[in-house]
mmCIF file of C-alpha atoms in Angstrom:
data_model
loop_
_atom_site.group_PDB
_atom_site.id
_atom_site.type_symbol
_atom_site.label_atom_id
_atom_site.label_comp_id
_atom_site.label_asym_id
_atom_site.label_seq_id
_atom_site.Cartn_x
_atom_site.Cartn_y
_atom_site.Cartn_z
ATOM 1 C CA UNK N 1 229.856 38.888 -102.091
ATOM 2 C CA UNK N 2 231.893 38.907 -98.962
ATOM 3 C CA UNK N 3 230.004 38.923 -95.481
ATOM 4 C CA UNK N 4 231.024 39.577 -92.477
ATOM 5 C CA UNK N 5 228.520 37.884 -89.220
ATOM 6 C CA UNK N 6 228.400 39.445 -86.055
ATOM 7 C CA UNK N 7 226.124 38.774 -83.156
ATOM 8 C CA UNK N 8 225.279 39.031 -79.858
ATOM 9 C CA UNK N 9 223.909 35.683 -78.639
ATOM 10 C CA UNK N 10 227.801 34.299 -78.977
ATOM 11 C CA UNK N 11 228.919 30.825 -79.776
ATOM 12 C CA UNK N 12 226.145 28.488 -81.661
ATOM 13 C CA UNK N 13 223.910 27.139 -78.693
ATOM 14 C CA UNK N 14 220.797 25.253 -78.955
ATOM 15 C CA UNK N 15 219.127 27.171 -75.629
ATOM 16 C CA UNK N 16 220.911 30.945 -76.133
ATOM 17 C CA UNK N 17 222.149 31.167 -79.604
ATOM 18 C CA UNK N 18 220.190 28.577 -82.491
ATOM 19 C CA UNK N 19 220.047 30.907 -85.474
ATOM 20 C CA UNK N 20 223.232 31.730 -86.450
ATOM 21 C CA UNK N 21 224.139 28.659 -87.780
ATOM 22 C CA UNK N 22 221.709 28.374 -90.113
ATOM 23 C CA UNK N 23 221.803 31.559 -91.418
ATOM 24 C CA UNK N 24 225.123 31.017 -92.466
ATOM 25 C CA UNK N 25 224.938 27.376 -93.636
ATOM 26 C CA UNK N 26 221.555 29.408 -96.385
ATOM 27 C CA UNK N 27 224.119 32.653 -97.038
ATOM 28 C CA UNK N 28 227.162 30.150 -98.312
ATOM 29 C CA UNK N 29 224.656 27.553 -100.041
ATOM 30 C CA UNK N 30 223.587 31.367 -101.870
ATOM 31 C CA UNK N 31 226.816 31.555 -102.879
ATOM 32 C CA UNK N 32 228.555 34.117 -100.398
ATOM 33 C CA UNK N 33 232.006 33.536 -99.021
ATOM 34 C CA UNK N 34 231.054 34.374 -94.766
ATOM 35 C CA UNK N 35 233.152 35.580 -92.218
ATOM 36 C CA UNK N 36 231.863 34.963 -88.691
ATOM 37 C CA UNK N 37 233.385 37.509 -85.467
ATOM 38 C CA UNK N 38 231.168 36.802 -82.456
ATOM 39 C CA UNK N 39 231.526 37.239 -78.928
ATOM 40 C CA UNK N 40 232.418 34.529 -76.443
ATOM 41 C CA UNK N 41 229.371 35.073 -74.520
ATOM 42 C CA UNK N 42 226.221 36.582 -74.794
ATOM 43 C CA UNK N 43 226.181 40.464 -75.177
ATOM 44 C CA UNK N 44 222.904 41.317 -75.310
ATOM 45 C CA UNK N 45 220.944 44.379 -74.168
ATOM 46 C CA UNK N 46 224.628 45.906 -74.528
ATOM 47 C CA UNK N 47 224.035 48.259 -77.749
ATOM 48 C CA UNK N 48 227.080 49.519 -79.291
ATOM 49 C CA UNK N 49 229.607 49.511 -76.302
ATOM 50 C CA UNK N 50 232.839 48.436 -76.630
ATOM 51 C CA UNK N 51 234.820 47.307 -73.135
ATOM 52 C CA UNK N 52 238.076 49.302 -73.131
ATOM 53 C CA UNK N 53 239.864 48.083 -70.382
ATOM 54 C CA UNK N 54 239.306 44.239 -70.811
ATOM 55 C CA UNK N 55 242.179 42.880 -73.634
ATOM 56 C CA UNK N 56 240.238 40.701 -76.276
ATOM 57 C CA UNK N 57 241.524 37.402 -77.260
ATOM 58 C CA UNK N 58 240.330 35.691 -80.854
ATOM 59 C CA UNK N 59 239.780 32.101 -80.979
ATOM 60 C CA UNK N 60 239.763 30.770 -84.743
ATOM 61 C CA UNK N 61 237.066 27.780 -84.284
ATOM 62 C CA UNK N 62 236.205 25.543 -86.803
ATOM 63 C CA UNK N 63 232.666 25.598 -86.453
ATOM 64 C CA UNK N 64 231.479 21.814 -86.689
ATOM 65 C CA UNK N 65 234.398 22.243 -83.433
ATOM 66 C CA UNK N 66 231.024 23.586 -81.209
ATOM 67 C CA UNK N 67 229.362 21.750 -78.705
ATOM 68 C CA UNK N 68 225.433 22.456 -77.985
ATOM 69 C CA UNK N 69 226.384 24.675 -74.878
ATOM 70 C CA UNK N 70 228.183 27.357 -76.988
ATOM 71 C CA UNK N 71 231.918 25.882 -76.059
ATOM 72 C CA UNK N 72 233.958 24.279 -78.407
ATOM 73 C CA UNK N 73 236.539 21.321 -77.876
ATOM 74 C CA UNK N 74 239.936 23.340 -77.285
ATOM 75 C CA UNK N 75 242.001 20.268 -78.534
ATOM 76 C CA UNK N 76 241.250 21.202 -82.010
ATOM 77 C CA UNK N 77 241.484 24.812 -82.169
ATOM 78 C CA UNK N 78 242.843 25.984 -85.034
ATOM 79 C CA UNK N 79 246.658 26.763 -85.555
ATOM 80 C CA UNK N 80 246.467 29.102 -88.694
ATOM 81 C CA UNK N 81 244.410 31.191 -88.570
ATOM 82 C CA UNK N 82 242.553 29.359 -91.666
ATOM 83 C CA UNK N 83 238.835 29.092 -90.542
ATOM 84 C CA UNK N 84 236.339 31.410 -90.977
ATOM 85 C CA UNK N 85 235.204 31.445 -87.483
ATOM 86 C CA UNK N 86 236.237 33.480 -84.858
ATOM 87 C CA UNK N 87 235.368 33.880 -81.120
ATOM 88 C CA UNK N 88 236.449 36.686 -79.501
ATOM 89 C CA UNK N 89 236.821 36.575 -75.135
ATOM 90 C CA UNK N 90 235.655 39.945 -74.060
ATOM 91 C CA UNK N 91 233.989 40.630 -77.296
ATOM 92 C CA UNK N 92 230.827 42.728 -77.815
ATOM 93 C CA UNK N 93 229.362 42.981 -81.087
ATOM 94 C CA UNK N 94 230.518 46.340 -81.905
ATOM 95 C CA UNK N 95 234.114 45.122 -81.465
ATOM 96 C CA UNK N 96 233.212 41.544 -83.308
ATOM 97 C CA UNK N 97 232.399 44.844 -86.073
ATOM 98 C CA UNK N 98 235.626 46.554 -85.648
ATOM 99 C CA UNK N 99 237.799 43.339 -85.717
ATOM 100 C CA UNK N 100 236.064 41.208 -88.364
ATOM 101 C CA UNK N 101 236.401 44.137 -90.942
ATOM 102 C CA UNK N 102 239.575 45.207 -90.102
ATOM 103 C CA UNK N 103 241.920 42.700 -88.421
ATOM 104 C CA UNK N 104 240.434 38.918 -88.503
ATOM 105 C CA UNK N 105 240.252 38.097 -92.277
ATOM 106 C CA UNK N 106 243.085 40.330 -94.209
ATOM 107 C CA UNK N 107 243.909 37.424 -96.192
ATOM 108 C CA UNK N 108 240.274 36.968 -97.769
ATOM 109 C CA UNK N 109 238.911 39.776 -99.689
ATOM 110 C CA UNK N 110 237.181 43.103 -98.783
ATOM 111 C CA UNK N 111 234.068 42.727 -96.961
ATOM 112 C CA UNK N 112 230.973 43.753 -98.803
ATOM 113 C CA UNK N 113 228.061 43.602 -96.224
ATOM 114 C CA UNK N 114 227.827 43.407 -92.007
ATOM 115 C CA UNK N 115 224.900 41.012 -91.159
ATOM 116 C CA UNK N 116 224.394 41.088 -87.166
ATOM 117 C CA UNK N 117 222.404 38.583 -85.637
ATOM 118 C CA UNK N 118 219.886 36.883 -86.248
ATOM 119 C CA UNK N 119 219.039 37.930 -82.418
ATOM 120 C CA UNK N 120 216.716 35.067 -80.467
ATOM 121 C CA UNK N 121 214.094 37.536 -80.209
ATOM 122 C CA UNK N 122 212.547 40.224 -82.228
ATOM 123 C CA UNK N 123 214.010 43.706 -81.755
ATOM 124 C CA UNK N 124 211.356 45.861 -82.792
ATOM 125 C CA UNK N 125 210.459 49.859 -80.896
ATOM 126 C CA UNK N 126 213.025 52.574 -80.237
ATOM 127 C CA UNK N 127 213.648 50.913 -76.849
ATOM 128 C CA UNK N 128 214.747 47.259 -78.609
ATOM 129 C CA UNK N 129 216.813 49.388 -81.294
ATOM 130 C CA UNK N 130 218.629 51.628 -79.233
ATOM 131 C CA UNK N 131 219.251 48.833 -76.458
ATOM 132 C CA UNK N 132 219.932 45.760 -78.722
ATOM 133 C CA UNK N 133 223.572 44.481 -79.231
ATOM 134 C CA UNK N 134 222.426 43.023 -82.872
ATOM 135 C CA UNK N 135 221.477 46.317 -83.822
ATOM 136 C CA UNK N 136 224.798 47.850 -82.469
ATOM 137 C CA UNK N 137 226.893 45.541 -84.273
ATOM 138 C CA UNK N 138 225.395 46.911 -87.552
ATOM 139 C CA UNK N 139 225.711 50.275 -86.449
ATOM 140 C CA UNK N 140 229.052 49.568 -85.615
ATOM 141 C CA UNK N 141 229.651 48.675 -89.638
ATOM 142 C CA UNK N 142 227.737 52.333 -90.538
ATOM 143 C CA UNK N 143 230.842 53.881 -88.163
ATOM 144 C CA UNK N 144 233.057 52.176 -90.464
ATOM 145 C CA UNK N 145 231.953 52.515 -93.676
ATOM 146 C CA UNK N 146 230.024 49.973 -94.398
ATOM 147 C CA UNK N 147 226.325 48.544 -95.258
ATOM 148 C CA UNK N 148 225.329 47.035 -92.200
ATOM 149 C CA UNK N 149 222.029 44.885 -91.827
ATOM 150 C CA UNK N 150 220.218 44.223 -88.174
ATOM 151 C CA UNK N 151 218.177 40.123 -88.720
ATOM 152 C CA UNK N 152 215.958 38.996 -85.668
ATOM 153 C CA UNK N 153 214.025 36.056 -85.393
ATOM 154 C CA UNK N 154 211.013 36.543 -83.543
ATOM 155 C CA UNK N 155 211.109 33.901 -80.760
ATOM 156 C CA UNK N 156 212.828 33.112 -77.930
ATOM 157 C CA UNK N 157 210.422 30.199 -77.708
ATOM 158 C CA UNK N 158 212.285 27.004 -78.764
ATOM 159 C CA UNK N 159 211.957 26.273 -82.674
ATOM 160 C CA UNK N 160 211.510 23.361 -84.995
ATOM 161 C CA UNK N 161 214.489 23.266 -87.240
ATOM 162 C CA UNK N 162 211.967 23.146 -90.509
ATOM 163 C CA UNK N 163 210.998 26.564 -89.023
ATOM 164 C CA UNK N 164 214.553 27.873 -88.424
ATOM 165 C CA UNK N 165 215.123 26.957 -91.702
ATOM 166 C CA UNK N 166 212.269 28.758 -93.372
ATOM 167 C CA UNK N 167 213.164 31.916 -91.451
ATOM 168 C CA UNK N 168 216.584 31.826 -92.527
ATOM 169 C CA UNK N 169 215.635 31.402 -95.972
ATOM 170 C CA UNK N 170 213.925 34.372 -96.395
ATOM 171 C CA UNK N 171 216.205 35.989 -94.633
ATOM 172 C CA UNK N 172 218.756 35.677 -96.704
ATOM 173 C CA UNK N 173 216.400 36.745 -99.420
ATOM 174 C CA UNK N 174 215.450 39.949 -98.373
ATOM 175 C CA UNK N 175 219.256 40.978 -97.355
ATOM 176 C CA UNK N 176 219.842 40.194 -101.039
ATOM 177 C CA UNK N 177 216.741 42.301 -102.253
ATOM 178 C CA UNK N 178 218.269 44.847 -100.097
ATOM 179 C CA UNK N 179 222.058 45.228 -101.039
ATOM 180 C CA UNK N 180 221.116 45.131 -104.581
ATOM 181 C CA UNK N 181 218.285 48.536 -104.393
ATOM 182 C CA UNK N 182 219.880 49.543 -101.342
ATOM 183 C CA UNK N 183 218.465 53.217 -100.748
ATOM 184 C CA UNK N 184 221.328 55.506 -100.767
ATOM 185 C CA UNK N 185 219.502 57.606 -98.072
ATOM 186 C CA UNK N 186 219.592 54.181 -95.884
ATOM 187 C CA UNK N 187 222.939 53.341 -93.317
ATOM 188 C CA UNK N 188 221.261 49.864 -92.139
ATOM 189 C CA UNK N 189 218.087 48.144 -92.135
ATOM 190 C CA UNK N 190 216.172 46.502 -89.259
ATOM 191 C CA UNK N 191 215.273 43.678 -90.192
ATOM 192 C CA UNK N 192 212.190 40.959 -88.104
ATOM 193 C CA UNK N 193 211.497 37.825 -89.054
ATOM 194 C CA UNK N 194 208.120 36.021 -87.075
ATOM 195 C CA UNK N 195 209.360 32.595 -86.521
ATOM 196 C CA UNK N 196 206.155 30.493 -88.101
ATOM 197 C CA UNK N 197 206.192 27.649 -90.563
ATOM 198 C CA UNK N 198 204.493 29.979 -93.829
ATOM 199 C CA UNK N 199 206.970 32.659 -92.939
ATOM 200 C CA UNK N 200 207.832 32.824 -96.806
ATOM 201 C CA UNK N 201 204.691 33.398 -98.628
ATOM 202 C CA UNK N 202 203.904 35.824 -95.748
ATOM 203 C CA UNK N 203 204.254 39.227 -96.521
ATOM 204 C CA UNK N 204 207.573 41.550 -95.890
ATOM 205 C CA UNK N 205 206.344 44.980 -95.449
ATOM 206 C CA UNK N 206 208.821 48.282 -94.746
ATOM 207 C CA UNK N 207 207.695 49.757 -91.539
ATOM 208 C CA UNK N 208 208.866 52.581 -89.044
ATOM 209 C CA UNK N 209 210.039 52.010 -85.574
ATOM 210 C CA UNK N 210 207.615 51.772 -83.190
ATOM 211 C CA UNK N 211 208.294 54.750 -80.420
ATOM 212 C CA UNK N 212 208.247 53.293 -76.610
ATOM 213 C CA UNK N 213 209.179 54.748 -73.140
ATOM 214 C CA UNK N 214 210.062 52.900 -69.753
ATOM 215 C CA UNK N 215 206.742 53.242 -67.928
ATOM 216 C CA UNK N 216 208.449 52.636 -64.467
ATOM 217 C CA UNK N 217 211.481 51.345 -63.124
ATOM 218 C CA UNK N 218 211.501 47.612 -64.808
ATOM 219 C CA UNK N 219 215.042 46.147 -65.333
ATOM 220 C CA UNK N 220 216.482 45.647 -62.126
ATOM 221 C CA UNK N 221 215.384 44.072 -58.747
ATOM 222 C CA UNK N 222 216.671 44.048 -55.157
ATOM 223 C CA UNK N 223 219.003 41.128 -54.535
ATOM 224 C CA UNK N 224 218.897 39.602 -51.211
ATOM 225 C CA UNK N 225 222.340 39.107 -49.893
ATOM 226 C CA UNK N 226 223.200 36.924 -47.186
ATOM 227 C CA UNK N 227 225.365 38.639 -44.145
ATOM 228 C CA UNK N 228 228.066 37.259 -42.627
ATOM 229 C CA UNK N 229 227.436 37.207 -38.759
ATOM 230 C CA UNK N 230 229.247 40.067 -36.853
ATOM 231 C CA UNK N 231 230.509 37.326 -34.135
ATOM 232 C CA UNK N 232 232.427 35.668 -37.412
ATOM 233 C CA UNK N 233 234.090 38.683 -38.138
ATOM 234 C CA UNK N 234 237.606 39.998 -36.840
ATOM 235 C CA UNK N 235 238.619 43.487 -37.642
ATOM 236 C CA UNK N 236 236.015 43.076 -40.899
ATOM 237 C CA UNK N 237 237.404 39.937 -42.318
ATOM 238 C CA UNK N 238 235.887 36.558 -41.820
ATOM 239 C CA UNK N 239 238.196 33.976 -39.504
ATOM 240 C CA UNK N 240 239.518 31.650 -40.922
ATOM 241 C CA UNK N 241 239.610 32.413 -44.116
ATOM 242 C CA UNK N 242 242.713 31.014 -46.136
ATOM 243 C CA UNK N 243 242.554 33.117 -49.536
ATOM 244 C CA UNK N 244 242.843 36.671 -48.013
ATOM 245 C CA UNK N 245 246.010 38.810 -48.727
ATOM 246 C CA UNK N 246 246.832 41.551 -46.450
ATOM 247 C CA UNK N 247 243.867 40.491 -44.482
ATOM 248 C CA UNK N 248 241.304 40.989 -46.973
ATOM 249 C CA UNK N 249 238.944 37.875 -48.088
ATOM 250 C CA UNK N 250 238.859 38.148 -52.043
ATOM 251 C CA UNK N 251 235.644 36.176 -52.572
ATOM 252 C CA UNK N 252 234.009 38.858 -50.741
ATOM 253 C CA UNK N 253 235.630 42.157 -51.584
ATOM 254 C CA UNK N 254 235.878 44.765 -54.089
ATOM 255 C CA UNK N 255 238.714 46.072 -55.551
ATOM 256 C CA UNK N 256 239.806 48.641 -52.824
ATOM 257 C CA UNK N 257 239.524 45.473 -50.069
ATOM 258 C CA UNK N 258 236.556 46.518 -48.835
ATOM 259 C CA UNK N 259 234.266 43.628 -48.373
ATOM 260 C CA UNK N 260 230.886 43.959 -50.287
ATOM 261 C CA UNK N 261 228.693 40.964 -49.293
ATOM 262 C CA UNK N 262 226.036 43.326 -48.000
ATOM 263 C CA UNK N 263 226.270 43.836 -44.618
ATOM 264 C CA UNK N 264 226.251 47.797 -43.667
ATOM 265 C CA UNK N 265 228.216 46.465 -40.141
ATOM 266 C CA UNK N 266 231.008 45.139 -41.742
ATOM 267 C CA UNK N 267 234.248 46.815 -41.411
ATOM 268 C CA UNK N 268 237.595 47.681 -44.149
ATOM 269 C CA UNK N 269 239.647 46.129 -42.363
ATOM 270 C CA UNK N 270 241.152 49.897 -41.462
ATOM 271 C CA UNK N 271 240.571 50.912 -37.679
ATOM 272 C CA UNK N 272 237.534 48.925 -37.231
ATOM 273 C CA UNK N 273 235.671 51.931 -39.258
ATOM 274 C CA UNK N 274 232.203 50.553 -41.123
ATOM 275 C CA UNK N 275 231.071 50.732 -44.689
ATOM 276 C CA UNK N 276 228.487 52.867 -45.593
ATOM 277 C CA UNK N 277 224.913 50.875 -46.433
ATOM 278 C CA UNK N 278 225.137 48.819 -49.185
ATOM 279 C CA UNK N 279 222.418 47.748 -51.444
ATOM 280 C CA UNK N 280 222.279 45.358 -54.432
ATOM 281 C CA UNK N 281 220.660 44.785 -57.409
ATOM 282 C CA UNK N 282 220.408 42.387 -60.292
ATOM 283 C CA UNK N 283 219.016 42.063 -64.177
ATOM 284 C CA UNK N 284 215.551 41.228 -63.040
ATOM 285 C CA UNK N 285 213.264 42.109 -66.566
ATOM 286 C CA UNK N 286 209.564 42.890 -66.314
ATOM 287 C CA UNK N 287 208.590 43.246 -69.855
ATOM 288 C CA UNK N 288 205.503 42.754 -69.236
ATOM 289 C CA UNK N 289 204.241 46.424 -69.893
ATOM 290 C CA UNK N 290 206.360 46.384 -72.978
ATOM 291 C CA UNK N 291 204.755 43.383 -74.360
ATOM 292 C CA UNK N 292 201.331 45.229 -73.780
ATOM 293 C CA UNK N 293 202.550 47.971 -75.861
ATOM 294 C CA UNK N 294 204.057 46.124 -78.701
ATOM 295 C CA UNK N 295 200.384 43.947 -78.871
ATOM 296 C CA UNK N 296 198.605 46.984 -79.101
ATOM 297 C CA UNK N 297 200.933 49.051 -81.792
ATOM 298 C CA UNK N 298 199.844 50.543 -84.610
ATOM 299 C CA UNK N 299 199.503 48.983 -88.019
ATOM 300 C CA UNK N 300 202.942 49.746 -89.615
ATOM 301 C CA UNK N 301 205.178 49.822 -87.080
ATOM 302 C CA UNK N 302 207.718 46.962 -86.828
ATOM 303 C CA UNK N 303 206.146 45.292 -83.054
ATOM 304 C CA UNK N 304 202.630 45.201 -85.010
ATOM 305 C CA UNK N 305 203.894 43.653 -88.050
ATOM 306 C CA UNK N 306 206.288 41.092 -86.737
ATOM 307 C CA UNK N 307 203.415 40.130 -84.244
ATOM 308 C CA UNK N 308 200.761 39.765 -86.988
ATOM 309 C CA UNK N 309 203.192 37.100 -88.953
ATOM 310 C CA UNK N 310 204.648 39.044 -91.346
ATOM 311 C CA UNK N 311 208.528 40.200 -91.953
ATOM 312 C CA UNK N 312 209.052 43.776 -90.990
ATOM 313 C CA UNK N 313 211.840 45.645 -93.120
ATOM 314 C CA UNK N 314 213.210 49.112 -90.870
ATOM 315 C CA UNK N 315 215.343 51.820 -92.877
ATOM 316 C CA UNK N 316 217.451 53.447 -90.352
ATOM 317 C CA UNK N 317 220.098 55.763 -90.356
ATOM 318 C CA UNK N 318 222.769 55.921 -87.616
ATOM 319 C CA UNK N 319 222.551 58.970 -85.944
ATOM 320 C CA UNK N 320 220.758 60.958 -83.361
ATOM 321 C CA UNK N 321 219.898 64.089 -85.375
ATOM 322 C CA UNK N 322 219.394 67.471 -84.136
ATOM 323 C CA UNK N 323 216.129 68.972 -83.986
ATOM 324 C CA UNK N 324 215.637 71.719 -86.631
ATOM 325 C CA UNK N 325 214.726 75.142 -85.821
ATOM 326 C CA UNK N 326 216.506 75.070 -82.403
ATOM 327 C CA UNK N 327 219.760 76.946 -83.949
ATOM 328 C CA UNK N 328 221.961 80.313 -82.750
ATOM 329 C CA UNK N 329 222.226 81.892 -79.379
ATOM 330 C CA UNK N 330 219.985 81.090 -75.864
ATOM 331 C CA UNK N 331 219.071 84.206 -73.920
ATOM 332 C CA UNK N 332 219.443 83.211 -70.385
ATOM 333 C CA UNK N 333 217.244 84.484 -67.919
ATOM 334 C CA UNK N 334 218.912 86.981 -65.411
#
């Protein structure tokens, strides 16, 4: 069997990204010919997106070519394009999909089965699905005709390698199991593996998705912004400042030239006129009522059975359905 790997962790990385690796060392030593597409960085929380203005750029990297920081010594990047590792700049997994079934590897054969992941961290509740870049990249293989298969390890905890390797034993087992009774009513599975030393005489149990809801406002906090001194500025633009063109300092403007490092007194450069308040924000995550959730979900959903030790097994399909019933005209109130 051909398969294609995706992810969104990127490039093999003992703090960000330790699982790929492995999986594919246990999917060839199975037998399987593997084609890897992954992005350049880390993509996660991203979904299915695809960045349509950015131009992507494929790297084909031998992968004993990786360092432990995800980058990979450029002197001996390939010239053919002969390995079967690819890194793609600007890549997101749904586009690692997209190219690595339809324009990476034309001169291996057809690819049987899109494996995404496995993500460092479970992915498990409607939130994790629907959010999750390793779940994208196997919808991503639904929306092009293929079987596509979602694999998280459950840890973002570092990892012995005798219990990498355990997990990505059985993973490779189950995908197996699955492509060969694959449910025809099935577009991908969801697949968690709980990152423990007995993993493979635990249990794997099909389960449903547990359903979860933002409580509050959780991803995002205020970021505090230094100002640059209203004394230091002339006509909005810091003196002195030696990379500015047309009177606009780069480092701290956007892409109309208006500067943006958070001061609501600071001026375009136009007239002396001010920018409206600005406020800003970063990826600040407080899981923490999440995590409360998941430890208190019901028996046989996916959070309660990857938390209890045992491999949950999701059938998905790829689609938000309608709701029945809700069909023909709406009567508007006049």
């Amino acid at each position: 069997m051909h398969i294609l790997v995706v992810n969104d962790d990127g490039p093999p990385n003992t703090r960000l990204s330790p699982y790929i690796r492995p999986l594919v060392n246990e999917l060839e030593k199975a037998g399987h010919q593997v084609s890897v597409a992954i992005p350049a960085a880390s993509r996660s929380w991203i979904g299915k997106a695809h960045i349509i203005e950015a131009s992507l750029t494929a790297h084909y990297v031998h992968p004993d070519w990786f360092r432990g920081d995800g980058s990979w010594d450029e002197s001996y990047e390939s010239e053919e394009n002969n390995t079967p590792w690819v890194v793609i700049e600007n890549g997101t997994p749904a586009s690692c999909t997209q190219l690595g079934l339809h324009n990476l590897f034309t001169d291996r054969p057809p690819i049987d089965l899109v494996i995404s992941g496995p993500n460092h961290g479970r992915n498990a509740s409607t939130i994790y699905n629907l959010s999750s870049g390793t779940v994208g990249g196997a919808l991503e293989a639904v929306f092009c005709g293929k079987r596509g298969i979602a694999i998280s390890f459950g840890s973002k905890d570092p990892q012995p390698d005798d219990i990498i390797q355990a997990a990505a034993r059985l993973a490779v087992r189950v995908v197996l199991h699955l492509h060969t009774v694959w449910d025809e009513r099935v577009e991908l599975y969801n697949i968690n593996v709980p990152m423990r030393l007995d993993v493979e005489s635990r249990p794997v149990l099909y389960t449903r998705t547990l359903p979860y809801y933002w409580s509050r406002g959780c991803l995002y906090a205020e970021a505090e912004v230094q100002s640059t001194p209203k004394s230091k500025l002339m006509n909005g633009v810091p003196n002195g400042v030696p990379n500015g063109v047309n009177g606009v300092d780069h480092e701290h403007a956007d892409v109309n030239g208006v500067l943006t490092n958070g001061s609501s007194e600071h001026c375009n450069g136009v007239n002396g006129h001010s920018n409206p308040k600005q406020r800003h924000f970063k990826w600040s995550a407080d899981l923490s009522d999440m995590k409360k959730r998941l430890q208190e979900s019901e028996e046989g959903t996916d959070a309660h059975t990857v938390l209890n030790g045992s491999t949950s097994v999701t059938a998905l399909r790829a689609n938000f359905w309608h709701v029945p019933g809700l069909e023909g005209p709406l009567y508007l109130d006049q």
